[in-house]
Coordinates of C-alpha atoms and ligand atoms in Angstrom, one line a residue:
M1 CA -26.7 -59.9 -61.7
T2 CA -24.3 -57.6 -63.4
E3 CA -25.8 -54.3 -64.4
L4 CA -24.6 -53.6 -68.0
L5 CA -23.4 -50.2 -69.1
T6 CA -24.1 -48.5 -72.4
R7 CA -22.0 -48.9 -75.6
E8 CA -20.6 -45.3 -74.9
E9 CA -19.4 -46.1 -71.4
Y10 CA -17.8 -49.4 -72.5
G11 CA -16.0 -47.3 -75.3
A12 CA -14.7 -45.0 -72.7
I13 CA -13.5 -47.8 -70.5
A14 CA -11.8 -49.3 -73.4
A15 CA -10.2 -46.1 -74.3
A16 CA -8.8 -45.6 -71.0
L17 CA -7.5 -49.2 -70.6
E18 CA -3.8 -49.8 -69.9
L19 CA -2.7 -52.8 -71.7
P20 CA -0.4 -55.2 -70.0
C21 CA 1.9 -56.3 -72.9
N22 CA 5.1 -57.7 -71.4
A23 CA 5.5 -61.3 -70.1
F24 CA 5.0 -61.7 -66.4
I25 CA 8.0 -63.7 -64.9
D26 CA 9.2 -63.9 -61.4
G27 CA 6.7 -61.3 -60.1
S28 CA 7.4 -58.6 -62.7
F29 CA 6.5 -57.7 -66.3
R30 CA 9.6 -58.0 -68.6
P31 CA 10.0 -57.8 -72.3
A32 CA 11.0 -61.0 -74.3
A33 CA 14.8 -61.5 -73.9
S34 CA 15.1 -61.0 -77.7
G35 CA 13.3 -57.9 -77.3
K36 CA 10.8 -58.9 -79.9
T37 CA 7.0 -58.3 -80.0
F38 CA 3.9 -59.3 -81.9
T39 CA 0.8 -57.3 -82.5
T40 CA -2.5 -58.2 -80.9
T41 CA -5.5 -56.9 -82.5
N42 CA -9.1 -56.5 -81.7
P43 CA -10.8 -58.9 -84.3
A44 CA -13.9 -56.9 -84.4
T45 CA -12.1 -53.9 -85.8
G46 CA -8.8 -55.1 -87.0
V47 CA -7.3 -52.4 -85.1
A48 CA -4.0 -53.0 -83.3
L49 CA -4.2 -53.1 -79.4
G50 CA -0.7 -53.4 -78.5
E51 CA 2.7 -55.1 -79.0
V52 CA 2.9 -58.1 -76.9
A53 CA 6.2 -59.8 -75.8
A54 CA 7.1 -62.4 -78.4
C55 CA 8.9 -64.8 -76.1
A56 CA 11.0 -67.9 -76.9
A57 CA 13.0 -70.6 -75.5
E58 CA 15.2 -68.4 -73.3
D59 CA 12.1 -66.8 -71.7
V60 CA 10.5 -70.2 -71.0
D61 CA 13.7 -71.5 -69.3
L62 CA 13.8 -68.4 -67.1
A63 CA 10.2 -68.7 -66.1
V64 CA 10.6 -72.5 -65.5
A65 CA 13.6 -71.8 -63.3
K66 CA 11.8 -69.1 -61.3
A67 CA 8.9 -71.4 -60.9
R68 CA 11.1 -74.4 -59.7
E69 CA 12.9 -72.1 -57.3
A70 CA 9.5 -71.1 -55.8
F71 CA 8.3 -74.7 -55.7
D72 CA 11.4 -76.0 -54.1
D73 CA 11.8 -73.3 -51.4
G74 CA 8.2 -73.8 -50.3
R75 CA 7.2 -70.1 -50.4
W76 CA 3.8 -71.2 -51.7
S77 CA 4.0 -75.0 -51.9
R78 CA 4.5 -75.4 -48.2
L79 CA 2.5 -72.7 -46.9
H80 CA -0.3 -73.5 -44.6
P81 CA -3.4 -74.4 -46.7
G82 CA -5.5 -71.6 -45.0
T83 CA -2.8 -69.1 -45.9
R84 CA -3.0 -70.3 -49.6
K85 CA -6.7 -70.0 -49.4
E86 CA -6.6 -66.3 -48.1
V87 CA -4.3 -65.3 -50.9
L88 CA -6.6 -66.9 -53.7
L89 CA -9.7 -65.4 -52.1
R90 CA -7.9 -62.0 -52.1
L91 CA -7.2 -62.4 -55.9
A92 CA -11.0 -63.3 -56.4
K93 CA -11.7 -60.0 -54.4
L94 CA -9.4 -57.9 -56.6
M95 CA -10.8 -59.3 -59.7
E96 CA -14.3 -58.5 -58.6
R97 CA -13.2 -54.8 -58.1
N98 CA -11.6 -54.9 -61.6
A99 CA -14.4 -57.0 -63.2
R100 CA -15.5 -54.3 -65.6
E101 CA -12.0 -53.6 -67.0
L102 CA -11.3 -57.4 -67.2
A103 CA -14.5 -57.8 -69.2
V104 CA -13.6 -55.0 -71.7
L105 CA -10.1 -56.2 -72.0
E106 CA -11.5 -59.8 -72.7
S107 CA -14.0 -58.6 -75.3
L108 CA -11.4 -56.2 -77.1
D109 CA -8.7 -59.0 -77.3
S110 CA -11.0 -61.7 -78.5
G111 CA -14.0 -60.3 -80.2
K112 CA -16.4 -62.0 -77.6
T113 CA -19.5 -60.0 -76.7
I114 CA -19.4 -57.6 -73.8
Y115 CA -22.5 -59.3 -72.6
D116 CA -21.0 -62.5 -72.3
C117 CA -17.7 -61.2 -70.7
E118 CA -19.7 -59.3 -68.2
T119 CA -22.2 -62.1 -67.3
V120 CA -20.3 -65.3 -67.8
D121 CA -16.6 -65.2 -68.4
V122 CA -15.5 -62.8 -65.7
P123 CA -18.1 -63.7 -63.0
E124 CA -17.5 -67.5 -63.6
T125 CA -13.7 -67.0 -63.5
I126 CA -13.9 -65.4 -60.1
H127 CA -16.4 -68.1 -58.9
V128 CA -14.0 -70.7 -60.2
L129 CA -11.0 -69.4 -58.4
R130 CA -13.1 -68.8 -55.2
W131 CA -14.4 -72.4 -55.3
H132 CA -10.9 -73.9 -55.4
A133 CA -9.7 -71.5 -52.8
E134 CA -12.4 -72.7 -50.6
L135 CA -11.6 -76.4 -51.2
I136 CA -7.8 -76.0 -50.1
D137 CA -8.3 -76.5 -46.3
K138 CA -11.0 -78.9 -46.7
I139 CA -9.4 -81.8 -48.5
Y140 CA -8.2 -84.9 -46.4
D141 CA -5.6 -87.6 -47.2
Q142 CA -6.3 -91.3 -46.4
V143 CA -5.2 -94.1 -44.3
A144 CA -5.0 -97.5 -46.1
P145 CA -6.6 -100.6 -44.4
T146 CA -3.5 -102.5 -43.2
S147 CA -3.0 -104.6 -40.3
D148 CA -2.3 -103.1 -36.9
D149 CA 1.3 -103.7 -37.3
H150 CA 1.5 -101.0 -39.8
L151 CA 0.2 -97.6 -40.6
A152 CA 0.1 -96.7 -44.4
L153 CA -0.6 -92.9 -45.3
V154 CA -1.9 -92.1 -48.7
V155 CA -1.1 -88.6 -49.1
R156 CA -1.3 -86.0 -52.0
E157 CA 1.5 -84.0 -53.0
A158 CA 1.8 -81.1 -55.5
V159 CA 3.1 -82.3 -58.8
G160 CA 5.5 -79.4 -58.9
V161 CA 6.2 -77.2 -61.8
V162 CA 3.2 -77.0 -64.2
G163 CA 2.8 -75.8 -67.7
L164 CA -0.7 -74.5 -68.7
V165 CA -1.2 -74.1 -72.4
L166 CA -4.4 -72.2 -73.2
P167 CA -6.9 -71.8 -76.0
W168 CA -8.4 -68.5 -77.2
N169 CA -12.0 -69.2 -76.9
F170 CA -12.3 -68.5 -73.1
P171 CA -9.0 -66.9 -72.2
L172 CA -9.8 -65.9 -68.5
L173 CA -12.1 -69.0 -67.8
M174 CA -9.8 -71.6 -69.1
L175 CA -7.0 -70.0 -67.2
A176 CA -9.1 -70.2 -64.0
W177 CA -10.0 -73.7 -64.6
K178 CA -6.3 -74.5 -64.6
I179 CA -4.7 -72.2 -62.2
G180 CA -7.6 -72.6 -59.7
P181 CA -6.7 -76.3 -58.7
A182 CA -3.0 -75.9 -59.7
L183 CA -2.3 -73.1 -57.2
A184 CA -4.7 -74.6 -54.7
A185 CA -2.5 -77.8 -54.7
G186 CA 0.6 -75.6 -54.2
C187 CA 2.1 -76.0 -57.7
S188 CA 4.1 -73.3 -59.4
V189 CA 2.8 -72.5 -63.0
V190 CA 4.0 -71.3 -66.2
V191 CA 1.1 -70.2 -68.3
K192 CA 1.3 -70.0 -72.1
P193 CA -1.9 -68.1 -73.3
A194 CA -2.9 -68.4 -77.0
A195 CA -1.2 -65.7 -78.8
E196 CA -4.4 -64.0 -80.0
T197 CA -5.7 -63.5 -76.4
S198 CA -2.9 -62.9 -74.0
L199 CA -3.9 -59.7 -72.3
T200 CA -6.2 -61.0 -69.6
A201 CA -3.9 -63.6 -68.5
L202 CA -1.3 -60.9 -67.8
R203 CA -3.7 -58.8 -66.0
L204 CA -4.6 -61.5 -63.8
A205 CA -1.1 -62.2 -63.1
E206 CA -0.6 -58.7 -62.1
L207 CA -3.6 -58.9 -59.6
A208 CA -2.4 -62.1 -58.2
S209 CA 0.7 -60.6 -57.3
E210 CA -1.1 -57.8 -55.5
A211 CA -3.1 -60.3 -53.8
G212 CA 0.1 -61.6 -52.2
L213 CA 0.9 -64.6 -54.4
P214 CA 4.7 -65.1 -54.1
R215 CA 6.8 -64.2 -57.0
G216 CA 7.8 -67.0 -59.5
V217 CA 4.5 -69.1 -58.6
L218 CA 2.5 -67.7 -61.5
N219 CA 4.3 -66.9 -64.6
V220 CA 2.8 -65.8 -68.0
V221 CA 5.0 -66.4 -71.1
T222 CA 3.5 -64.8 -74.2
G223 CA 4.3 -65.9 -77.7
S224 CA 3.5 -68.4 -80.3
G225 CA 2.7 -72.2 -79.9
S226 CA 6.0 -73.0 -81.6
D227 CA 8.1 -70.5 -79.7
V228 CA 6.8 -70.9 -76.3
G229 CA 4.4 -73.8 -76.2
E230 CA 6.8 -76.3 -77.7
P231 CA 9.9 -75.4 -75.4
L232 CA 7.4 -75.7 -72.5
G233 CA 6.2 -79.1 -73.6
R234 CA 9.8 -80.2 -74.0
H235 CA 11.3 -78.6 -70.9
P236 CA 13.2 -81.3 -68.8
D237 CA 12.3 -79.4 -65.5
V238 CA 8.4 -79.2 -66.1
D239 CA 6.6 -81.8 -64.2
M240 CA 3.3 -81.7 -66.2
V241 CA 1.3 -79.9 -68.9
S242 CA -2.3 -79.2 -68.8
F243 CA -3.4 -78.4 -72.4
T244 CA -6.6 -77.1 -73.9
G245 CA -6.9 -76.8 -77.7
S246 CA -7.1 -78.7 -80.8
T247 CA -6.5 -82.4 -81.2
V248 CA -3.6 -81.9 -83.6
T249 CA -1.7 -79.7 -81.0
G250 CA -2.7 -82.0 -78.1
R251 CA -1.0 -85.0 -80.0
R252 CA 2.1 -83.1 -80.3
F253 CA 2.2 -82.7 -76.5
L254 CA 2.5 -86.4 -76.1
H255 CA 5.4 -86.5 -78.4
Y256 CA 7.1 -83.6 -76.5
S257 CA 6.6 -85.6 -73.3
A258 CA 7.8 -88.7 -74.8
D259 CA 11.0 -87.0 -76.3
S260 CA 11.8 -85.3 -73.1
N261 CA 11.2 -86.2 -69.5
L262 CA 7.9 -88.1 -69.7
K263 CA 6.0 -85.1 -68.1
E264 CA 2.5 -85.9 -67.3
I265 CA 0.0 -84.7 -70.0
V266 CA -3.6 -83.7 -69.5
L267 CA -5.5 -82.9 -72.7
E268 CA -8.8 -81.2 -73.1
L269 CA -9.5 -81.2 -76.9
G270 CA -12.1 -80.7 -79.5
G271 CA -15.6 -82.0 -79.9
K272 CA -18.3 -82.4 -82.5
N273 CA -21.0 -82.6 -79.9
P274 CA -24.3 -84.3 -80.6
C275 CA -27.6 -82.7 -79.5
I276 CA -30.4 -85.4 -79.9
V277 CA -34.1 -84.3 -79.8
L278 CA -36.7 -87.2 -79.9
D279 CA -40.2 -86.9 -81.0
D280 CA -41.5 -86.9 -77.3
A281 CA -39.4 -83.9 -76.2
E282 CA -41.6 -81.6 -74.2
D283 CA -41.5 -77.9 -74.3
L284 CA -40.1 -77.2 -77.8
D285 CA -39.6 -73.7 -77.1
A286 CA -37.3 -74.3 -74.1
V287 CA -35.5 -77.1 -76.3
A288 CA -35.0 -74.6 -79.0
A289 CA -33.5 -72.0 -76.6
H290 CA -31.0 -74.7 -75.3
V291 CA -30.2 -75.8 -79.0
V292 CA -29.5 -72.2 -80.1
N293 CA -27.4 -71.4 -76.9
G294 CA -25.6 -74.6 -77.4
A295 CA -24.7 -73.8 -81.0
F296 CA -24.1 -70.2 -81.2
W297 CA -22.9 -69.1 -77.8
N298 CA -19.5 -67.6 -78.1
M299 CA -19.9 -67.7 -81.9
G300 CA -19.9 -71.5 -81.6
Q301 CA -16.2 -71.2 -80.7
N302 CA -16.7 -73.7 -77.9
C303 CA -15.4 -77.2 -77.5
S304 CA -18.5 -78.4 -76.2
A305 CA -20.8 -76.5 -78.5
A306 CA -23.8 -78.5 -79.6
S307 CA -22.8 -78.5 -83.2
R308 CA -24.8 -81.5 -84.4
L309 CA -28.5 -81.4 -84.1
I310 CA -29.7 -85.0 -84.5
V311 CA -33.6 -84.8 -84.6
Q312 CA -36.3 -87.4 -85.0
K313 CA -38.2 -87.1 -88.1
G314 CA -41.6 -86.5 -86.6
I315 CA -40.7 -83.4 -84.7
K316 CA -38.1 -82.0 -87.0
A317 CA -40.3 -79.4 -88.8
R318 CA -41.8 -78.0 -85.6
L319 CA -38.4 -77.9 -83.8
L320 CA -36.6 -76.2 -86.7
D321 CA -39.3 -73.4 -86.7
R322 CA -38.7 -72.7 -83.2
V323 CA -35.1 -73.0 -83.3
R324 CA -34.9 -70.4 -86.3
A325 CA -37.0 -68.1 -84.2
H326 CA -34.8 -68.2 -81.2
A327 CA -31.7 -67.9 -83.5
R328 CA -32.9 -64.8 -85.1
A329 CA -32.9 -63.2 -81.8
W330 CA -29.1 -63.7 -81.7
N331 CA -28.0 -60.5 -83.3
V332 CA -24.5 -60.1 -84.8
G333 CA -22.6 -56.8 -84.4
D334 CA -20.2 -54.7 -82.4
P335 CA -19.0 -56.9 -79.3
L336 CA -19.0 -53.8 -77.1
D337 CA -22.8 -53.0 -77.7
P338 CA -24.3 -55.0 -74.9
S339 CA -27.4 -55.8 -76.9
V340 CA -25.3 -57.8 -79.2
R341 CA -25.2 -61.8 -78.8
V342 CA -22.8 -62.7 -81.6
G343 CA -19.4 -61.0 -81.9
A344 CA -16.5 -61.4 -84.1
L345 CA -14.5 -64.6 -84.6
V346 CA -11.2 -64.6 -82.8
S347 CA -9.0 -63.9 -85.8
P348 CA -8.7 -63.5 -89.6
A349 CA -7.2 -66.9 -89.9
H350 CA -10.2 -68.5 -88.0
F351 CA -12.7 -66.5 -89.9
A352 CA -11.2 -67.7 -93.1
K353 CA -11.4 -71.4 -92.0
V354 CA -15.1 -71.1 -90.8
S355 CA -15.9 -69.3 -93.9
T356 CA -15.0 -72.4 -96.1
Y357 CA -17.6 -74.4 -94.0
L358 CA -20.1 -71.5 -94.8
E359 CA -19.5 -72.1 -98.5
A360 CA -19.9 -75.8 -97.9
A361 CA -23.3 -75.0 -96.1
R362 CA -24.6 -73.0 -99.0
A363 CA -24.4 -76.1 -101.1
E364 CA -26.6 -78.0 -98.7
T365 CA -30.2 -77.4 -97.3
L366 CA -29.9 -74.1 -95.6
H367 CA -32.4 -73.5 -92.8
L368 CA -31.1 -70.1 -91.7
G369 CA -28.2 -67.8 -92.4
G370 CA -25.2 -68.7 -94.6
K371 CA -24.0 -65.3 -94.9
I372 CA -20.8 -63.3 -93.8
V373 CA -22.1 -60.1 -92.2
A374 CA -18.8 -58.3 -92.3
E375 CA -15.0 -59.2 -92.1
G376 CA -14.8 -61.3 -89.1
F377 CA -18.6 -61.7 -88.4
I378 CA -20.8 -64.7 -89.6
E379 CA -24.3 -64.9 -89.0
P380 CA -25.9 -67.8 -87.0
T381 CA -26.3 -70.6 -89.8
I382 CA -28.3 -73.8 -89.8
V383 CA -27.9 -76.3 -92.4
E384 CA -29.3 -79.8 -93.0
V385 CA -27.1 -82.5 -94.4
S386 CA -28.4 -85.9 -95.5
A387 CA -25.2 -88.0 -94.7
A388 CA -23.7 -88.2 -91.2
D389 CA -20.2 -88.2 -92.7
N390 CA -20.7 -85.0 -94.7
R391 CA -17.8 -82.8 -93.5
L392 CA -20.3 -80.3 -92.0
A393 CA -21.4 -83.2 -89.7
A394 CA -18.1 -84.7 -89.0
E395 CA -15.6 -82.0 -88.5
E396 CA -15.2 -79.4 -85.7
I397 CA -16.0 -76.0 -87.3
F398 CA -15.7 -73.9 -84.2
G399 CA -18.0 -71.3 -85.6
P400 CA -21.8 -70.3 -85.4
I401 CA -22.8 -73.1 -87.9
L402 CA -25.3 -75.8 -86.6
T403 CA -25.6 -78.9 -88.6
V404 CA -28.9 -80.8 -88.6
I405 CA -29.4 -84.7 -89.3
E406 CA -32.7 -86.2 -89.4
V407 CA -33.0 -89.7 -87.8
A408 CA -35.8 -92.4 -87.6
G409 CA -35.6 -93.1 -83.9
F410 CA -33.5 -93.5 -80.7
E411 CA -31.3 -96.3 -81.9
E412 CA -30.2 -94.4 -85.0
A413 CA -29.8 -91.2 -83.0
I414 CA -27.4 -92.8 -80.6
A415 CA -25.5 -94.6 -83.3
I416 CA -24.8 -91.4 -85.2
A417 CA -24.1 -89.5 -82.1
N418 CA -21.3 -92.0 -81.2
A419 CA -20.1 -92.2 -84.8
T420 CA -17.4 -89.5 -84.2
D421 CA -13.7 -89.8 -82.9
Y422 CA -14.6 -86.9 -80.4
G423 CA -16.3 -87.5 -77.0
L424 CA -16.6 -84.4 -75.2
A425 CA -20.3 -83.6 -74.5
A426 CA -23.7 -84.7 -75.8
S427 CA -27.4 -83.7 -74.9
I428 CA -30.6 -85.7 -75.1
F429 CA -34.1 -84.2 -75.0
T430 CA -36.9 -86.6 -74.3
A431 CA -39.8 -86.9 -71.9
N432 CA -39.2 -90.6 -71.6
G433 CA -37.1 -91.0 -68.3
K434 CA -36.0 -94.4 -69.0
R435 CA -35.0 -93.5 -72.7
A436 CA -33.2 -90.4 -71.3
L437 CA -31.2 -92.5 -68.9
R438 CA -30.4 -95.4 -71.3
G439 CA -29.3 -92.6 -73.7
A440 CA -27.1 -90.9 -71.4
R441 CA -25.4 -94.3 -70.6
M442 CA -24.9 -95.2 -74.1
L443 CA -23.5 -91.8 -75.4
R444 CA -19.7 -92.0 -75.3
A445 CA -19.0 -88.6 -73.9
G446 CA -17.5 -87.1 -70.8
T447 CA -20.6 -84.9 -70.0
V448 CA -24.0 -85.7 -70.9
T449 CA -26.9 -83.3 -70.3
V450 CA -30.5 -84.3 -70.3
N451 CA -33.3 -81.9 -71.4
S452 CA -30.8 -79.2 -71.3
F453 CA -27.5 -78.0 -72.8
G454 CA -24.6 -77.2 -70.5
E455 CA -21.2 -78.2 -69.1
G456 CA -22.4 -78.8 -65.6
D457 CA -20.9 -76.3 -63.2
I458 CA -17.6 -76.0 -61.2
S459 CA -18.7 -78.8 -59.0
T460 CA -18.7 -81.4 -62.0
P461 CA -15.7 -82.9 -63.6
F462 CA -15.3 -81.8 -67.4
G463 CA -13.3 -83.6 -69.9
G464 CA -13.4 -85.9 -73.0
Y465 CA -13.8 -89.5 -73.9
K466 CA -12.0 -90.8 -77.1
Q467 CA -10.1 -88.2 -79.1
S468 CA -11.5 -85.3 -77.0
G469 CA -8.8 -85.7 -74.4
F470 CA -7.5 -87.8 -71.5
G471 CA -5.2 -87.6 -68.4
G472 CA -7.6 -85.9 -65.9
R473 CA -10.6 -83.7 -65.5
D474 CA -11.0 -79.9 -65.2
N475 CA -13.5 -78.7 -62.6
G476 CA -14.9 -80.4 -59.5
I477 CA -12.8 -81.7 -56.7
H478 CA -11.5 -84.2 -59.5
A479 CA -9.5 -81.4 -61.0
H480 CA -7.1 -81.7 -57.9
D481 CA -6.2 -85.1 -59.2
Q482 CA -4.5 -83.4 -62.0
Y483 CA -2.1 -81.3 -60.0
T484 CA -1.3 -83.7 -57.3
Q485 CA 0.2 -87.0 -57.0
L486 CA -0.1 -90.0 -54.4
K487 CA 2.6 -90.9 -52.2
T488 CA 2.5 -94.0 -49.9
I489 CA 4.1 -93.6 -46.5
W490 CA 4.3 -96.9 -45.0
L491 CA 5.2 -97.2 -41.4
D492 CA 6.2 -100.4 -39.6
L493 CA 4.6 -100.5 -36.1
T494 CA 5.6 -104.1 -35.1
D495 CA 6.4 -104.6 -31.5
H496 CA 9.8 -106.4 -31.6
G497 CA 9.8 -106.5 -27.8
G498 CA 11.8 -104.4 -25.5
S499 CA 10.2 -101.2 -27.3
S500 CA 9.1 -98.1 -25.5
L501 CA 5.6 -99.7 -25.4
D502 CA 6.6 -101.7 -22.3
Ligands
NAP601 P1 -4.3 -74.8 -81.0 O1 -3.2 -74.6 -82.0 O2 -4.4 -76.1 -80.4 O3 -3.9 -73.8 -79.8 C1 -4.1 -74.1 -78.5 C2 -2.8 -73.7 -77.7 O4 -1.6 -74.4 -78.2 C3 -2.3 -72.2 -78.0 O5 -1.8 -71.6 -76.9 C4 -1.4 -72.2 -79.1 O6 -0.5 -71.3 -79.3 C5 -0.6 -73.7 -78.6 N1 0.1 -74.2 -79.7 C6 -0.1 -74.2 -81.0 N2 0.8 -75.0 -81.7 C7 1.5 -75.5 -80.9 C8 2.7 -76.3 -80.8 N3 3.2 -76.8 -82.0 N4 3.4 -76.7 -79.8 C9 3.1 -76.1 -78.6 N5 1.9 -75.4 -78.5 C10 1.2 -75.0 -79.6 O7 -5.8 -74.3 -81.5 P2 -5.9 -73.0 -82.5 O8 -5.1 -73.3 -83.6 O9 -5.9 -71.9 -81.8 O10 -7.4 -73.5 -82.8 C11 -7.5 -74.6 -83.8 C12 -8.7 -75.5 -83.7 O11 -8.6 -76.0 -82.3 C13 -10.1 -74.7 -83.5 O12 -10.5 -74.4 -84.7 C14 -10.8 -75.7 -82.8 O13 -11.3 -76.7 -83.6 C15 -9.8 -76.3 -81.8 N6 -9.8 -75.6 -80.4 C16 -10.5 -76.3 -79.3 C17 -10.4 -75.6 -78.1 C18 -11.1 -76.3 -77.0 O14 -11.6 -75.7 -76.1 N7 -11.1 -77.7 -76.9 C19 -10.0 -74.3 -78.0 C20 -9.6 -73.6 -79.1 C21 -9.4 -74.3 -80.2 P3 -0.7 -70.1 -80.3 O15 -2.2 -70.1 -80.8 O16 -0.5 -69.0 -79.5 O17 0.3 -70.3 -81.6
MG602 MG1 -6.4 -60.3 -80.0

């Protein structure tokens, strides 16, 4: 368990940080070809942190060309699996050595609490990289069940040059979810971090280089979605893109692919995830703790956030009492204060978007919160609506607002839970095992948790049903499917007589 420092100590680390601000291409930092930059700010203070390279199509072209060169000459893709493993394990170790600085950098750039960065984001990122590294030399290919006259090998090969387009809600962790299996497979990658949160990806690329990752294998091209994301999505020499973000942008990537080289597209999109609590749920205190964590963790900026509490009538009042009590302990404040649980929303634009939902919430039945604490900060808010199609219950808010919907029983709960275009995650709380399992089967979501909120762990695949995404899963051994493709090698062993068998 990470030992936390004091606010003053974190402040001192922040003041001493050297911010990586240039793009990382072909093993070294370089400014955008145009020389342009954009300002990245700390959303908790509004203070500018630095000027980041504002890359564009020509920088993407360079990064893709370098990634292609690296892939084709085999400096990484054809290394012995054990050697690739060693390099990634060295990276994990280097990150451990720099964990504190990474946590502070992540917090400053995103508004996330230092508590989360220290206890979840950074250690989990390291764990994910290590897990995939360890897997590299333990995956076997297959032999198909042909007749003895043939031998058919079914082998997995790295996809090639991969574009990774990232969101701002878990900058390091989403990077690890994607580069872990991509680098393990032997791919070369071009990462496009979200403009709001580019700094930790740049630092990680620098550490990877120090760990011995050959140049050109991991490139980070900073800039906006339209200037960097789109050229990457349309690039004729990118073999696949793995994207996490909004459904609107995900849809664009399908167009980019269709209009260019039919690159593979993997999409991890949003969610409006239901959390069902039935009358017979046990230990309401524990349920409430899960509900609050599910709704307010990372200020609700979580694609798998439990944002809809679908609760059976008989238990509603007692549950809401406890949920309120737990939520009150989630204090809002300075993200660098280790006692704070709710930090700043990622940007003024996102804060403005979430504020419109807060306004809508004030017109409904408020059970908690409803106020803006300061510019960028919104207190945990619980609002009940009477219609499941109310926009608070239907749209992904991506902020600390939990919407409550009362239901009469199991069937209605499942029907409302499924009445959404999304299908990323769902939870069900009940002491009735049969109902729990029936519910888990009936819920149309990629991950269903029973009597808990969560996303599984690195060993379990994560991804969405319906408009929450498709094309592959992050995490687990299944993530490797994204970054590899199958090849059949068919050998004819027929004895035509007179062969060397005689
Ligand atoms: P977004 O626009 O989908 O951003 C995700 C990534 O796509 C960023 O790197 C972004 O770059 C890039 N991008 C944006 N427009 C693009 C375009 N036209 N072509 C190519 N790439 C493009 O998400 P957002 O605007 O940051 O957040 C909006 C909403 O998305 C949130 O409120 C939330 O509902 C959802 N979201 C979901 C997740 C998730 O984990 N599933 C994560 C974040 C957000 P720039 O941002 O640098 O321009
Ligand atoms: Mg920032």
